[in-house]
Amino acid sequence: MAMTPLQASAQEADTYRQLKLFGEVFERVRADFVEEVSDQELIEAAVRGMLNHLDPHSGYLDPDSFREMRTQTRGEFGGLGIEVTMENGVVKVVSPIDDTPAYRAGVEAGDFITHIDGEQVMGLTLSEAVDRMRGPVDSPITVTIRRGEQEPFDLEIVRDIIKVQSVRSRVEGNIGYLRVTSFSEQTTPGLEEAVAEIEAELGDDLQGYVLDLRNNPGGLLEQAISVTDLFLDRGEIVSTRGRHDEDSQRWNATAGDDIEGLPMVVLINSGSASASEIVAGALQDHRRAIVMGTTSFGKGSVQTVIPLGAEGAMRLTTARYYTPSGRSIQAMGIEPDILVEQATVTTPEQQRQRREADLRRHLDGEEAPETPAAPEDEEAVPEVILPEPEADGDEEAAEIIEDYQLARALDLLRGLALFNGRIVN
């Protein structure tokens, strides 16, 4: 409903009163704070506070952080190799990046970093904490980790240049395994190359693919769309809805399926966020793939990076993502078609994993439609009873225990191959 001129005038007057309050506080701090603080520091702190108050993903990027962000999207950056957010005043690890110093040191998704080189993280902004974790290549850093109900412990990590190979692949019997660790500018070309190599190796014996998106924190929206388009022949991939109707956008698949309709299993877990959830949600809604694992993180919001003066930028949440059936990902995540927890050698007491819905000031989610719309002229995924995995010898059994979710995904694809009458060697 449009405001009357009187209401608009009253709102404008209230805004000026609030800006006057800001000016008064600014001048008093500038004049009377126990130590001298520059105008730039005060204004940047005010901007950070305003944006950080909105939701966990909006924020201010100073020139150094903005340059770092642009470097990350190109797939190469310096640091420890972790995707982080801020929660309850400390740094929370969304996921470690494969084959990076943090990953090799044993950092896990859901860990909290409470101290950096012995200094408390509490009281720092996320940008300040990230700055302290940066440093010269080959220099050590000690982070204090709080994990579940365990006593806090220290990890020493040696900083390195992080060159992210966003796509890894291999052959598992007659099945192609595709691991996507992030969505950078290198992802779609890397995935196309991996598919071509697997097809060349297996030829007509190829039975299907596992697309592994576990602990993938996301990345570029355009890459999530192009990756999904590799496996869809038609239909909507994702839509975004902002505050205003004119801000809504939809992206659709183009003709052509790079793997020619072969069965797919997509693996997700609580570390699969944002772009990963777009891919999993679209392939699930179109019945193009079976999603397996545990519920994803639930980051279904769109951040727009807006350059500001002096080479800085602001990251502002401007819209929500929706899957083709109209489901909101925000604070809900993608529920797998087949729930498979990751197995370990021991059976510890299960700890609840933190997700987007647990973050302070997270955007509310929206109820999903009662019945997700299935694309026309597509068959439903046949129900397959998974056989128990069999292992020949201790070595194979150990591998299955090490990655139980992948083992079950491979079993499912082999079962589908049998169901479809394919020859299994």
CSV table of C-alpha atoms in Angstrom, one decimal:
chain,number,residue,atom,x,y,z
A,1,MET,CA,0.0,0.0,0.0
A,2,ALA,CA,1.4,3.4,-1.0
A,3,MET,CA,2.1,6.0,1.7
A,4,THR,CA,0.2,9.2,1.8
A,5,PRO,CA,2.2,12.4,1.5
A,6,LEU,CA,1.8,13.0,5.2
A,7,GLN,CA,3.1,9.5,6.1
A,8,ALA,CA,6.0,9.9,3.7
A,9,SER,CA,6.9,13.3,5.3
A,10,ALA,CA,6.7,11.8,8.8
A,11,GLN,CA,8.9,8.9,7.8
A,12,GLU,CA,11.5,11.2,6.2
A,13,ALA,CA,11.6,13.4,9.3
A,14,ASP,CA,12.1,10.3,11.5
A,15,THR,CA,15.0,9.2,9.2
A,16,TYR,CA,16.7,12.6,9.6
A,17,ARG,CA,16.3,12.3,13.4
A,18,GLN,CA,18.1,8.9,13.4
A,19,LEU,CA,20.8,10.3,11.1
A,20,LYS,CA,21.3,13.2,13.5
A,21,LEU,CA,21.7,10.6,16.3
A,22,PHE,CA,24.4,8.9,14.3
A,23,GLY,CA,26.1,12.2,13.8
A,24,GLU,CA,26.1,13.0,17.5
A,25,VAL,CA,27.5,9.6,18.5
A,26,PHE,CA,30.2,9.9,15.7
A,27,GLU,CA,31.3,13.3,16.9
A,28,ARG,CA,31.3,12.3,20.6
A,29,VAL,CA,33.5,9.2,19.9
A,30,ARG,CA,35.7,11.2,17.6
A,31,ALA,CA,36.3,13.8,20.3
A,32,ASP,CA,36.3,11.9,23.6
A,33,PHE,CA,37.3,8.3,23.1
A,34,VAL,CA,40.3,7.5,25.2
A,35,GLU,CA,42.5,6.9,22.1
A,36,GLU,CA,42.5,8.7,18.8
A,37,VAL,CA,40.4,7.0,16.1
A,38,SER,CA,40.4,8.0,12.4
A,39,ASP,CA,37.2,9.0,10.7
A,40,GLN,CA,37.7,6.1,8.2
A,41,GLU,CA,37.9,3.6,11.0
A,42,LEU,CA,34.7,4.9,12.6
A,43,ILE,CA,32.7,5.1,9.4
A,44,GLU,CA,33.8,1.6,8.3
A,45,ALA,CA,32.9,0.2,11.7
A,46,ALA,CA,29.4,1.8,11.5
A,47,VAL,CA,28.9,0.4,8.0
A,48,ARG,CA,30.1,-3.1,9.1
A,49,GLY,CA,27.7,-3.0,12.0
A,50,MET,CA,24.8,-2.0,9.9
A,51,LEU,CA,25.3,-4.7,7.4
A,52,ASN,CA,26.3,-7.4,9.9
A,53,HIS,CA,23.0,-6.7,11.7
A,54,LEU,CA,20.9,-7.7,8.7
A,55,ASP,CA,21.7,-11.4,8.3
A,56,PRO,CA,24.8,-13.7,8.6
A,57,HIS,CA,25.8,-13.2,4.9
A,58,SER,CA,25.6,-9.4,4.4
A,59,GLY,CA,28.7,-7.5,5.2
A,60,TYR,CA,31.3,-4.8,4.2
A,61,LEU,CA,34.4,-5.7,2.2
A,62,ASP,CA,37.3,-3.4,2.6
A,63,PRO,CA,39.6,-3.1,-0.4
A,64,ASP,CA,41.8,-6.0,0.7
A,65,SER,CA,38.8,-8.3,1.4
A,66,PHE,CA,37.2,-7.3,-2.0
A,67,ARG,CA,40.4,-8.2,-3.9
A,68,GLU,CA,40.6,-11.5,-1.9
A,69,MET,CA,37.0,-12.4,-2.8
A,70,ARG,CA,37.6,-11.8,-6.5
A,71,THR,CA,40.7,-13.9,-6.3
A,72,GLN,CA,38.8,-16.8,-4.7
A,73,THR,CA,36.2,-16.8,-7.4
A,74,ARG,CA,39.0,-17.4,-9.9
A,75,GLY,CA,40.0,-20.5,-7.9
A,76,GLU,CA,43.3,-19.4,-6.3
A,77,PHE,CA,43.9,-17.6,-3.1
A,78,GLY,CA,46.1,-17.6,0.0
A,79,GLY,CA,45.2,-18.9,3.4
A,80,LEU,CA,44.2,-22.1,5.3
A,81,GLY,CA,41.6,-23.4,3.0
A,82,ILE,CA,38.3,-23.1,5.0
A,83,GLU,CA,34.9,-21.6,4.2
A,84,VAL,CA,33.8,-19.8,7.4
A,85,THR,CA,31.0,-17.7,8.9
A,86,MET,CA,30.5,-16.0,12.2
A,87,GLU,CA,28.2,-17.5,14.8
A,88,ASN,CA,27.7,-16.4,18.5
A,89,GLY,CA,30.8,-14.3,18.3
A,90,VAL,CA,33.2,-17.0,17.1
A,91,VAL,CA,34.3,-18.3,13.7
A,92,LYS,CA,32.3,-21.3,12.5
A,93,VAL,CA,33.7,-23.6,9.8
A,94,VAL,CA,31.2,-24.2,7.0
A,95,SER,CA,33.5,-26.7,5.4
A,96,PRO,CA,37.2,-27.3,4.8
A,97,ILE,CA,38.4,-27.3,1.2
A,98,ASP,CA,39.8,-30.6,0.0
A,99,ASP,CA,43.6,-31.0,0.0
A,100,THR,CA,44.3,-27.7,1.8
A,101,PRO,CA,46.3,-27.1,5.0
A,102,ALA,CA,43.1,-27.0,7.1
A,103,TYR,CA,41.8,-30.1,5.6
A,104,ARG,CA,45.0,-32.0,6.1
A,105,ALA,CA,45.2,-30.8,9.7
A,106,GLY,CA,41.9,-32.3,10.5
A,107,VAL,CA,39.5,-29.3,10.6
A,108,GLU,CA,35.9,-30.4,10.1
A,109,ALA,CA,32.6,-28.8,9.0
A,110,GLY,CA,30.8,-27.5,12.1
A,111,ASP,CA,34.0,-26.8,14.1
A,112,PHE,CA,34.2,-23.5,16.0
A,113,ILE,CA,37.5,-21.5,16.0
A,114,THR,CA,37.6,-19.7,19.4
A,115,HIS,CA,41.2,-18.5,19.5
A,116,ILE,CA,43.8,-17.6,16.8
A,117,ASP,CA,47.4,-17.8,18.0
A,118,GLY,CA,46.1,-17.7,21.6
A,119,GLU,CA,44.0,-14.6,21.1
A,120,GLN,CA,40.2,-14.8,21.6
A,121,VAL,CA,38.1,-14.5,18.5
A,122,MET,CA,35.2,-13.1,20.5
A,123,GLY,CA,34.8,-9.4,19.8
A,124,LEU,CA,36.3,-9.6,16.3
A,125,THR,CA,34.3,-9.2,13.2
A,126,LEU,CA,34.4,-12.0,10.6
A,127,SER,CA,36.7,-9.9,8.4
A,128,GLU,CA,39.0,-9.2,11.2
A,129,ALA,CA,39.2,-12.9,12.2
A,130,VAL,CA,39.9,-13.9,8.6
A,131,ASP,CA,42.6,-11.2,8.3
A,132,ARG,CA,44.3,-12.7,11.4
A,133,MET,CA,44.2,-16.2,9.8
A,134,ARG,CA,45.9,-14.9,6.7
A,135,GLY,CA,49.7,-14.5,6.5
A,136,PRO,CA,52.9,-15.3,4.6
A,137,VAL,CA,53.1,-18.6,2.9
A,138,ASP,CA,54.8,-21.3,5.0
A,139,SER,CA,54.1,-19.4,8.3
A,140,PRO,CA,52.5,-21.4,11.1
A,141,ILE,CA,49.3,-20.5,12.8
A,142,THR,CA,47.6,-22.1,15.9
A,143,VAL,CA,43.8,-22.2,16.0
A,144,THR,CA,41.8,-23.4,19.0
A,145,ILE,CA,39.0,-25.7,18.0
A,146,ARG,CA,35.7,-26.4,19.8
A,147,ARG,CA,34.0,-29.5,18.4
A,148,GLY,CA,30.8,-30.8,19.8
A,149,GLU,CA,31.1,-31.8,23.5
A,150,GLN,CA,34.8,-32.4,23.2
A,151,GLU,CA,37.3,-30.3,25.2
A,152,PRO,CA,38.8,-27.5,23.1
A,153,PHE,CA,42.1,-28.4,21.4
A,154,ASP,CA,44.8,-26.6,19.4
A,155,LEU,CA,45.7,-27.3,15.8
A,156,GLU,CA,48.9,-25.9,14.2
A,157,ILE,CA,48.4,-25.2,10.5
A,158,VAL,CA,51.0,-24.0,8.1
A,159,ARG,CA,49.6,-21.4,5.7
A,160,ASP,CA,49.9,-22.0,2.0
A,161,ILE,CA,48.7,-20.7,-1.4
A,162,ILE,CA,45.4,-22.4,-1.9
A,163,LYS,CA,45.0,-23.5,-5.5
A,164,VAL,CA,41.6,-25.0,-5.6
A,165,GLN,CA,41.0,-27.8,-8.1
A,166,SER,CA,37.3,-27.5,-8.0
A,167,VAL,CA,36.6,-30.8,-9.9
A,168,ARG,CA,38.2,-34.2,-9.2
A,169,SER,CA,37.2,-37.4,-10.9
A,170,ARG,CA,37.9,-41.1,-11.0
A,171,VAL,CA,36.4,-44.4,-12.1
A,172,GLU,CA,34.8,-46.7,-9.5
A,173,GLY,CA,34.3,-50.0,-11.4
A,174,ASN,CA,31.9,-49.1,-14.2
A,175,ILE,CA,30.7,-45.9,-12.5
A,176,GLY,CA,32.1,-42.4,-12.9
A,177,TYR,CA,32.8,-40.4,-9.7
A,178,LEU,CA,32.7,-36.6,-10.0
A,179,ARG,CA,33.7,-34.6,-6.9
A,180,VAL,CA,33.0,-30.8,-7.0
A,181,THR,CA,34.6,-28.9,-4.1
A,182,SER,CA,33.5,-25.4,-5.0
A,183,PHE,CA,31.8,-23.4,-7.7
A,184,SER,CA,34.5,-21.1,-9.3
A,185,GLU,CA,35.1,-20.1,-12.8
A,186,GLN,CA,37.0,-23.4,-13.4
A,187,THR,CA,34.1,-25.7,-12.4
A,188,THR,CA,32.0,-26.2,-15.5
A,189,PRO,CA,35.0,-26.6,-17.9
A,190,GLY,CA,36.6,-29.0,-15.3
A,191,LEU,CA,33.4,-31.1,-15.1
A,192,GLU,CA,33.1,-31.3,-18.9
A,193,GLU,CA,36.7,-32.5,-19.1
A,194,ALA,CA,36.2,-35.1,-16.4
A,195,VAL,CA,33.0,-36.5,-18.0
A,196,ALA,CA,34.8,-36.8,-21.4
A,197,GLU,CA,37.7,-38.6,-19.7
A,198,ILE,CA,35.4,-41.1,-17.9
A,199,GLU,CA,33.4,-41.8,-21.1
A,200,ALA,CA,36.7,-42.4,-23.0
A,201,GLU,CA,37.9,-44.8,-20.4
A,202,LEU,CA,34.7,-46.8,-19.9
A,203,GLY,CA,32.8,-46.4,-23.1
A,204,ASP,CA,29.7,-48.5,-23.3
A,205,ASP,CA,30.4,-50.1,-19.9
A,206,LEU,CA,29.6,-46.8,-18.2
A,207,GLN,CA,26.6,-47.4,-15.8
A,208,GLY,CA,26.1,-44.0,-14.2
A,209,TYR,CA,27.7,-41.2,-12.2
A,210,VAL,CA,28.0,-40.1,-8.6
A,211,LEU,CA,28.1,-36.3,-8.3
A,212,ASP,CA,29.7,-35.6,-4.9
A,213,LEU,CA,28.7,-32.2,-3.4
A,214,ARG,CA,29.5,-32.9,0.2
A,215,ASN,CA,31.2,-30.1,2.1
A,216,ASN,CA,30.9,-27.9,-0.9
A,217,PRO,CA,30.2,-24.4,0.4
A,218,GLY,CA,29.0,-23.0,-2.9
A,219,GLY,CA,30.4,-20.2,-5.0
A,220,LEU,CA,29.2,-18.5,-8.2
A,221,LEU,CA,25.5,-18.7,-9.1
A,222,GLU,CA,26.3,-18.8,-12.8
A,223,GLN,CA,28.5,-21.9,-12.3
A,224,ALA,CA,25.7,-23.7,-10.4
A,225,ILE,CA,23.4,-23.0,-13.3
A,226,SER,CA,25.8,-24.1,-16.0
A,227,VAL,CA,26.8,-27.3,-14.0
A,228,THR,CA,23.1,-28.2,-13.6
A,229,ASP,CA,22.5,-27.5,-17.3
A,230,LEU,CA,25.1,-30.2,-18.1
A,231,PHE,CA,22.7,-32.9,-16.8
A,232,LEU,CA,19.3,-31.4,-17.7
A,233,ASP,CA,17.8,-31.4,-21.2
A,234,ARG,CA,15.0,-28.9,-20.4
A,235,GLY,CA,13.1,-27.1,-17.7
A,236,GLU,CA,13.8,-24.6,-15.0
A,237,ILE,CA,17.0,-24.8,-13.0
A,238,VAL,CA,16.5,-22.1,-10.3
A,239,SER,CA,14.6,-18.9,-9.7
A,240,THR,CA,15.2,-16.0,-7.4
A,241,ARG,CA,12.7,-13.7,-5.8
A,242,GLY,CA,13.6,-10.4,-4.2
A,243,ARG,CA,11.8,-7.7,-2.3
A,244,HIS,CA,10.1,-6.4,-5.5
A,245,ASP,CA,8.4,-8.4,-8.2
A,246,GLU,CA,10.5,-6.9,-10.9
A,247,ASP,CA,13.6,-8.4,-9.2
A,248,SER,CA,12.5,-12.0,-9.8
A,249,GLN,CA,14.6,-14.0,-12.2
A,250,ARG,CA,14.4,-17.6,-13.7
A,251,TRP,CA,17.1,-19.7,-15.4
A,252,ASN,CA,16.2,-22.6,-17.7
A,253,ALA,CA,18.2,-25.5,-19.1
A,254,THR,CA,19.3,-25.6,-22.7
A,255,ALA,CA,18.9,-28.7,-24.9
A,256,GLY,CA,21.4,-31.5,-24.4
A,257,ASP,CA,22.4,-33.8,-21.5
A,258,ASP,CA,26.2,-34.3,-21.3
A,259,ILE,CA,25.8,-37.8,-19.8
A,260,GLU,CA,22.9,-38.8,-22.1
A,261,GLY,CA,20.4,-39.8,-19.5
A,262,LEU,CA,22.6,-42.2,-17.5
A,263,PRO,CA,21.5,-42.6,-13.8
A,264,MET,CA,23.0,-40.2,-11.3
A,265,VAL,CA,23.3,-40.1,-7.5
A,266,VAL,CA,24.1,-36.7,-5.9
A,267,LEU,CA,25.7,-36.9,-2.5
A,268,ILE,CA,25.1,-34.0,0.0
A,269,ASN,CA,25.6,-33.3,3.7
A,270,SER,CA,25.3,-30.5,6.2
A,271,GLY,CA,28.4,-28.8,4.6
A,272,SER,CA,26.7,-28.6,1.2
A,273,ALA,CA,25.5,-25.0,0.9
A,274,SER,CA,24.2,-22.4,-1.5
A,275,ALA,CA,25.3,-23.3,-5.1
A,276,SER,CA,25.5,-26.9,-4.1
A,277,GLU,CA,21.9,-26.8,-3.0
A,278,ILE,CA,20.8,-25.2,-6.2
A,279,VAL,CA,22.3,-28.1,-8.2
A,280,ALA,CA,21.0,-30.8,-5.9
A,281,GLY,CA,17.5,-29.2,-5.7
A,282,ALA,CA,17.1,-28.9,-9.4
A,283,LEU,CA,18.3,-32.4,-10.2
A,284,GLN,CA,16.0,-33.7,-7.5
A,285,ASP,CA,12.9,-31.8,-8.6
A,286,HIS,CA,13.3,-32.9,-12.2
A,287,ARG,CA,13.8,-36.5,-11.1
A,288,ARG,CA,17.1,-36.4,-12.9
A,289,ALA,CA,19.1,-37.7,-10.0
A,290,ILE,CA,18.6,-39.4,-6.7
A,291,VAL,CA,19.9,-37.3,-3.8
A,292,MET,CA,21.6,-39.2,-1.0
A,293,GLY,CA,23.2,-38.3,2.2
A,294,THR,CA,22.0,-35.9,5.0
A,295,THR,CA,20.1,-32.6,4.9
A,296,SER,CA,22.1,-29.8,3.4
A,297,PHE,CA,23.1,-26.5,5.1
A,298,GLY,CA,20.1,-24.4,4.0
A,299,LYS,CA,21.7,-21.3,2.6
A,300,GLY,CA,19.1,-20.2,0.1
A,301,SER,CA,19.8,-16.5,-0.1
A,302,VAL,CA,21.3,-14.5,-2.9
A,303,GLN,CA,24.2,-12.0,-2.1
A,304,THR,CA,24.9,-9.2,-4.5
A,305,VAL,CA,28.3,-7.7,-4.3
A,306,ILE,CA,28.1,-3.9,-4.9
A,307,PRO,CA,31.4,-2.0,-5.5
A,308,LEU,CA,31.7,1.1,-3.4
A,309,GLY,CA,34.2,4.0,-3.3
A,310,ALA,CA,37.9,3.5,-2.6
A,311,GLU,CA,37.8,0.0,-4.2
A,312,GLY,CA,35.7,-1.6,-1.3
A,313,ALA,CA,32.4,-3.3,-1.7
A,314,MET,CA,29.3,-4.4,0.2
A,315,ARG,CA,27.8,-7.8,0.1
A,316,LEU,CA,24.0,-7.5,0.5
A,317,THR,CA,21.4,-10.2,0.6
A,318,THR,CA,18.9,-9.3,-2.1
A,319,ALA,CA,16.8,-12.4,-2.9
A,320,ARG,CA,16.0,-16.0,-2.0
A,321,TYR,CA,16.6,-19.1,-4.2
A,322,TYR,CA,13.8,-21.4,-5.2
A,323,THR,CA,14.0,-24.9,-6.7
A,324,PRO,CA,12.0,-25.6,-9.9
A,325,SER,CA,9.1,-26.9,-7.8
A,326,GLY,CA,9.0,-23.7,-5.8
A,327,ARG,CA,10.7,-24.9,-2.7
A,328,SER,CA,12.7,-22.3,-0.7
A,329,ILE,CA,16.1,-23.6,0.3
A,330,GLN,CA,16.5,-20.9,3.0
A,331,ALA,CA,16.9,-22.3,6.5
A,332,MET,CA,15.5,-25.7,5.3
A,333,GLY,CA,18.0,-27.1,3.0
A,334,ILE,CA,17.6,-30.0,0.6
A,335,GLU,CA,16.2,-33.2,2.1
A,336,PRO,CA,17.9,-36.3,0.5
A,337,ASP,CA,15.7,-38.9,-1.2
A,338,ILE,CA,17.6,-41.5,0.7
A,339,LEU,CA,19.0,-40.6,4.1
A,340,VAL,CA,22.4,-42.1,4.7
A,341,GLU,CA,24.5,-41.0,7.6
A,342,GLN,CA,28.3,-41.2,7.3
A,343,ALA,CA,29.6,-44.2,9.1
A,344,THR,CA,32.8,-44.2,11.3
A,345,VAL,CA,34.9,-46.9,12.7
A,346,THR,CA,33.6,-46.2,16.2
A,347,THR,CA,30.1,-45.2,17.2
A,348,PRO,CA,30.3,-41.9,19.1
A,349,GLU,CA,27.3,-40.2,20.5
A,350,GLN,CA,25.7,-38.3,17.6
A,351,GLN,CA,26.1,-34.6,17.7
A,352,ARG,CA,23.6,-32.4,15.9
A,353,GLN,CA,25.2,-30.5,13.0
A,354,ARG,CA,24.6,-26.8,12.9
A,355,ARG,CA,23.0,-25.4,9.7
A,356,GLU,CA,21.8,-22.1,8.3
A,357,ALA,CA,18.7,-22.2,10.6
A,358,ASP,CA,20.9,-22.1,13.6
A,359,LEU,CA,22.7,-18.9,12.6
A,360,ARG,CA,21.6,-15.7,14.4
A,361,ARG,CA,19.5,-13.3,12.3
A,362,HIS,CA,19.1,-15.9,9.5
A,363,LEU,CA,16.3,-15.2,7.0
A,364,ASP,CA,13.2,-17.2,7.7
A,365,GLY,CA,12.4,-20.0,5.3
A,366,GLU,CA,9.1,-20.7,3.6
A,367,GLU,CA,6.9,-23.7,3.6
A,368,ALA,CA,7.4,-26.0,0.6
A,369,PRO,CA,4.5,-26.8,-1.7
A,370,GLU,CA,2.6,-29.9,-0.6
A,371,THR,CA,3.4,-31.8,-3.7
A,372,PRO,CA,6.6,-30.8,-5.7
A,373,ALA,CA,5.8,-30.4,-9.3
A,374,ALA,CA,7.4,-33.1,-11.5
A,375,PRO,CA,8.3,-32.2,-15.1
A,376,GLU,CA,5.9,-33.6,-17.6
A,377,ASP,CA,6.8,-36.8,-19.6
A,378,GLU,CA,9.4,-37.9,-17.1
A,379,GLU,CA,9.2,-41.2,-15.2
A,380,ALA,CA,9.5,-41.3,-11.5
A,381,VAL,CA,12.6,-42.8,-10.0
A,382,PRO,CA,12.0,-46.5,-9.5
A,383,GLU,CA,12.2,-47.8,-5.9
A,384,VAL,CA,15.3,-49.8,-5.4
A,385,ILE,CA,16.1,-51.8,-2.2
A,386,LEU,CA,19.7,-51.2,-1.4
A,387,PRO,CA,21.7,-54.4,-0.8
A,388,GLU,CA,24.1,-54.4,2.1
A,389,PRO,CA,27.7,-53.6,0.8
A,390,GLU,CA,29.9,-56.5,0.6
A,391,ALA,CA,33.7,-56.3,1.0
A,392,ASP,CA,36.3,-58.8,-0.1
A,393,GLY,CA,39.0,-58.5,2.5
A,394,ASP,CA,39.9,-56.0,5.2
A,395,GLU,CA,41.2,-53.4,2.8
A,396,GLU,CA,37.9,-53.0,0.9
A,397,ALA,CA,36.0,-53.1,4.2
A,398,ALA,CA,38.1,-50.3,5.6
A,399,GLU,CA,37.4,-48.2,2.4
A,400,ILE,CA,33.7,-48.7,2.8
A,401,ILE,CA,33.8,-47.6,6.5
A,402,GLU,CA,35.9,-44.6,5.5
A,403,ASP,CA,33.3,-43.4,3.0
A,404,TYR,CA,30.1,-45.3,3.7
A,405,GLN,CA,27.9,-42.8,1.9
A,406,LEU,CA,29.8,-43.2,-1.3
A,407,ALA,CA,29.7,-47.0,-1.0
A,408,ARG,CA,25.9,-46.8,-0.7
A,409,ALA,CA,25.7,-44.5,-3.7
A,410,LEU,CA,27.7,-47.0,-5.8
A,411,ASP,CA,25.5,-49.8,-4.6
A,412,LEU,CA,22.4,-47.9,-5.7
A,413,LEU,CA,23.8,-47.2,-9.2
A,414,ARG,CA,24.7,-50.9,-9.6
A,415,GLY,CA,21.2,-51.8,-8.5
A,416,LEU,CA,19.7,-49.4,-11.0
A,417,ALA,CA,21.9,-50.9,-13.7
A,418,LEU,CA,20.6,-54.4,-12.8
A,419,PHE,CA,17.0,-53.0,-12.7
A,420,ASN,CA,17.5,-51.5,-16.2
A,421,GLY,CA,18.9,-54.7,-17.6
A,422,ARG,CA,22.4,-53.5,-18.0
A,423,ILE,CA,25.3,-56.0,-18.0
A,424,VAL,CA,27.4,-55.8,-14.8
A,425,ASN,CA,30.9,-57.0,-15.0
